[in-house]
């Protein structure tokens, strides 16, 4: 058994995703002795890699934006910034194959100040009519006046707001959902206006470079497992993977001020516990009275993401990625170099809000998506498919539905010394890597304040 002692403060972090790793690093940095417990055999949560023969496969394509200051801190803290660079300037190729002939457009910015940085791109965006482009500008100005934290916005859906501001179904499809589905994992009718306002106001209207896109040029496991584990161990964190937590209770030997964490192999005691697990797992572990209404956690829905992986015997795509319109295909990424593929090309299709297809058989998905890739990328018609497989994350994110804001708990619980972390907590952000890291900051910050440990918050705007 590990005791709390009188001098050294001890913490147990349950969960080794980005939220848990962040909380552990912050606690350890303030001199707390930290044990991190992860039920999987690796760190990284739902942003991980695995081996498929000689190929290293990410379970799904993950990107972040320049405005994701917390995740950028995380990359710097683990020594991974150079391995996941950001575009010099936002540039998204958008290929529409739903019209008479395929047409390529681009969403890109200039160095002009907000909102002029996107004006030229919008003016020349071929997938909208002149009137639709003008309506986008008016809606963007209205969106810029909103406060994403306004509780009233959480009660309405994004599609309703867009309709009130003159956005046609085509405009929603070719612009708002093009971005929103990828970042929120839901279409406009199923998205809280508060979360939509956060995404679009922060990403497109806060700073000219806010929406510049970054992504890992190496397998995610190299960042979120290998480098994260090294950073944790260097900070003095004891990392235990493949360990399942069975129970959490007050420590009777610590006058009710400490905690006991039961695993299959040992009992740990600590002054502070951070539950950095999914909402349903947190609900199962929470002691009675820790939240006023713990069943609210069960009301936070989940949304799936489907990833389709296709290996060709030759190069069929010259760009690092593109988005598609007029096709069930959403976003296509070139993962050849990151996967270690020596010959041919490896494309990953990221399909968000995939409720209708998440359980579809591989053969059915192959029959549906290979012809779509031929429509989008003519060179695939002469290429041989060397491999086709899918990865499914049925509970990839929390569902950003209207009303979800009132269900998301803060970091502190009613039980002293017990804190919650995870992208599903009240970060103000949707379920992104950014939100996960921010939740880790918030949980560690609350714990350290309660322990009387001086510390600095890494993000100036959140200090």
PDB file of N, CA, C and O in Angstrom, residues 25 42-43 52 135 207 236 250 293-294 300 305 327 346 353 356 377-378 385 391 408 438:
ATOM      1  N   UNK A  25       1.100  15.676 -15.489  1.00  0.00           N
ATOM      2  CA  UNK A  25       2.275  16.533 -15.693  1.00  0.00           C
ATOM      3  C   UNK A  25       2.180  17.797 -14.849  1.00  0.00           C
ATOM      4  O   UNK A  25       3.178  18.236 -14.257  1.00  0.00           O
ATOM      5  N   UNK A  42      -1.540   1.106 -23.312  1.00  0.00           N
ATOM      6  CA  UNK A  42      -0.828   2.254 -23.857  1.00  0.00           C
ATOM      7  C   UNK A  42      -1.500   3.530 -23.383  1.00  0.00           C
ATOM      8  O   UNK A  42      -2.632   3.515 -22.887  1.00  0.00           O
ATOM      9  N   UNK A  43      -0.783   4.643 -23.553  1.00  0.00           N
ATOM     10  CA  UNK A  43      -1.347   5.954 -23.289  1.00  0.00           C
ATOM     11  C   UNK A  43      -1.944   6.523 -24.575  1.00  0.00           C
ATOM     12  O   UNK A  43      -1.745   5.991 -25.657  1.00  0.00           O
ATOM     13  N   UNK A  52      -0.389  -2.888 -38.090  1.00  0.00           N
ATOM     14  CA  UNK A  52      -1.070  -3.796 -39.017  1.00  0.00           C
ATOM     15  C   UNK A  52       0.010  -4.304 -39.970  1.00  0.00           C
ATOM     16  O   UNK A  52       0.329  -3.655 -40.962  1.00  0.00           O
ATOM     17  N   UNK A 135     -24.275  36.175 -48.228  1.00  0.00           N
ATOM     18  CA  UNK A 135     -25.000  35.809 -47.004  1.00  0.00           C
ATOM     19  C   UNK A 135     -24.056  35.253 -45.943  1.00  0.00           C
ATOM     20  O   UNK A 135     -24.285  35.445 -44.744  1.00  0.00           O
ATOM     21  N   UNK A 207      -8.410  35.536 -34.896  1.00  0.00           N
ATOM     22  CA  UNK A 207      -7.065  35.911 -35.327  1.00  0.00           C
ATOM     23  C   UNK A 207      -6.889  35.390 -36.755  1.00  0.00           C
ATOM     24  O   UNK A 207      -7.417  34.317 -37.088  1.00  0.00           O
ATOM     25  N   UNK A 236       8.798  12.383 -12.955  1.00  0.00           N
ATOM     26  CA  UNK A 236       8.680  11.606 -11.728  1.00  0.00           C
ATOM     27  C   UNK A 236       7.352  10.913 -11.547  1.00  0.00           C
ATOM     28  O   UNK A 236       7.081  10.359 -10.471  1.00  0.00           O
ATOM     29  N   UNK A 250     -13.275   6.849   0.289  1.00  0.00           N
ATOM     30  CA  UNK A 250     -12.552   7.622   1.294  1.00  0.00           C
ATOM     31  C   UNK A 250     -11.602   6.718   2.069  1.00  0.00           C
ATOM     32  O   UNK A 250     -11.909   5.540   2.325  1.00  0.00           O
ATOM     33  N   UNK A 293     -26.189  15.421  -9.109  1.00  0.00           N
ATOM     34  CA  UNK A 293     -27.016  14.571  -9.968  1.00  0.00           C
ATOM     35  C   UNK A 293     -26.096  13.787 -10.903  1.00  0.00           C
ATOM     36  O   UNK A 293     -25.942  14.130 -12.082  1.00  0.00           O
ATOM     37  N   UNK A 294     -25.480  12.734 -10.392  1.00  0.00           N
ATOM     38  CA  UNK A 294     -24.503  12.007 -11.214  1.00  0.00           C
ATOM     39  C   UNK A 294     -25.096  11.390 -12.469  1.00  0.00           C
ATOM     40  O   UNK A 294     -24.378  11.180 -13.454  1.00  0.00           O
ATOM     41  N   UNK A 300     -25.259  12.523 -21.253  1.00  0.00           N
ATOM     42  CA  UNK A 300     -24.361  13.076 -22.264  1.00  0.00           C
ATOM     43  C   UNK A 300     -24.176  12.014 -23.332  1.00  0.00           C
ATOM     44  O   UNK A 300     -23.558  10.978 -23.103  1.00  0.00           O
ATOM     45  N   UNK A 305     -17.158   8.027 -35.008  1.00  0.00           N
ATOM     46  CA  UNK A 305     -16.345   8.403 -36.161  1.00  0.00           C
ATOM     47  C   UNK A 305     -15.862   7.118 -36.824  1.00  0.00           C
ATOM     48  O   UNK A 305     -15.360   6.214 -36.153  1.00  0.00           O
ATOM     49  N   UNK A 327     -20.465  13.930 -52.319  1.00  0.00           N
ATOM     50  CA  UNK A 327     -20.020  12.548 -52.134  1.00  0.00           C
ATOM     51  C   UNK A 327     -20.161  12.189 -50.666  1.00  0.00           C
ATOM     52  O   UNK A 327     -20.071  13.063 -49.795  1.00  0.00           O
ATOM     53  N   UNK A 346      -1.075   5.498 -49.155  1.00  0.00           N
ATOM     54  CA  UNK A 346      -2.047   5.130 -48.132  1.00  0.00           C
ATOM     55  C   UNK A 346      -2.941   6.343 -47.877  1.00  0.00           C
ATOM     56  O   UNK A 346      -2.472   7.389 -47.439  1.00  0.00           O
ATOM     57  N   UNK A 353     -19.642  12.002 -37.614  1.00  0.00           N
ATOM     58  CA  UNK A 353     -21.106  11.873 -37.509  1.00  0.00           C
ATOM     59  C   UNK A 353     -21.584  10.661 -38.300  1.00  0.00           C
ATOM     60  O   UNK A 353     -22.533  10.728 -39.082  1.00  0.00           O
ATOM     61  N   UNK A 356     -24.948   6.341 -39.304  1.00  0.00           N
ATOM     62  CA  UNK A 356     -25.596   5.452 -40.263  1.00  0.00           C
ATOM     63  C   UNK A 356     -24.667   4.373 -40.807  1.00  0.00           C
ATOM     64  O   UNK A 356     -25.142   3.401 -41.414  1.00  0.00           O
ATOM     65  N   UNK A 377     -10.813  11.026 -57.392  1.00  0.00           N
ATOM     66  CA  UNK A 377      -9.409  10.926 -57.780  1.00  0.00           C
ATOM     67  C   UNK A 377      -9.295   9.999 -58.988  1.00  0.00           C
ATOM     68  O   UNK A 377      -9.138   8.784 -58.833  1.00  0.00           O
ATOM     69  N   UNK A 378      -9.364  10.520 -60.182  1.00  0.00           N
ATOM     70  CA  UNK A 378      -9.289   9.673 -61.382  1.00  0.00           C
ATOM     71  C   UNK A 378      -8.086   8.737 -61.422  1.00  0.00           C
ATOM     72  O   UNK A 378      -8.215   7.619 -61.956  1.00  0.00           O
ATOM     73  N   UNK A 385      -5.881  -1.778 -55.552  1.00  0.00           N
ATOM     74  CA  UNK A 385      -6.090  -1.648 -54.106  1.00  0.00           C
ATOM     75  C   UNK A 385      -5.358  -2.795 -53.418  1.00  0.00           C
ATOM     76  O   UNK A 385      -5.728  -3.965 -53.565  1.00  0.00           O
ATOM     77  N   UNK A 391     -11.470   1.370 -39.263  1.00  0.00           N
ATOM     78  CA  UNK A 391     -11.408   1.467 -37.805  1.00  0.00           C
ATOM     79  C   UNK A 391     -12.653   2.217 -37.352  1.00  0.00           C
ATOM     80  O   UNK A 391     -13.087   3.169 -38.008  1.00  0.00           O
ATOM     81  N   UNK A 408     -22.697  19.023 -18.680  1.00  0.00           N
ATOM     82  CA  UNK A 408     -21.256  18.858 -18.516  1.00  0.00           C
ATOM     83  C   UNK A 408     -20.807  19.403 -17.162  1.00  0.00           C
ATOM     84  O   UNK A 408     -20.989  20.584 -16.868  1.00  0.00           O
ATOM     85  N   UNK A 438      -7.245  21.033 -22.031  1.00  0.00           N
ATOM     86  CA  UNK A 438      -7.756  22.092 -21.155  1.00  0.00           C
ATOM     87  C   UNK A 438      -8.407  21.515 -19.902  1.00  0.00           C
ATOM     88  O   UNK A 438      -8.285  22.077 -18.805  1.00  0.00           O
TER      89      UNK A 438
END
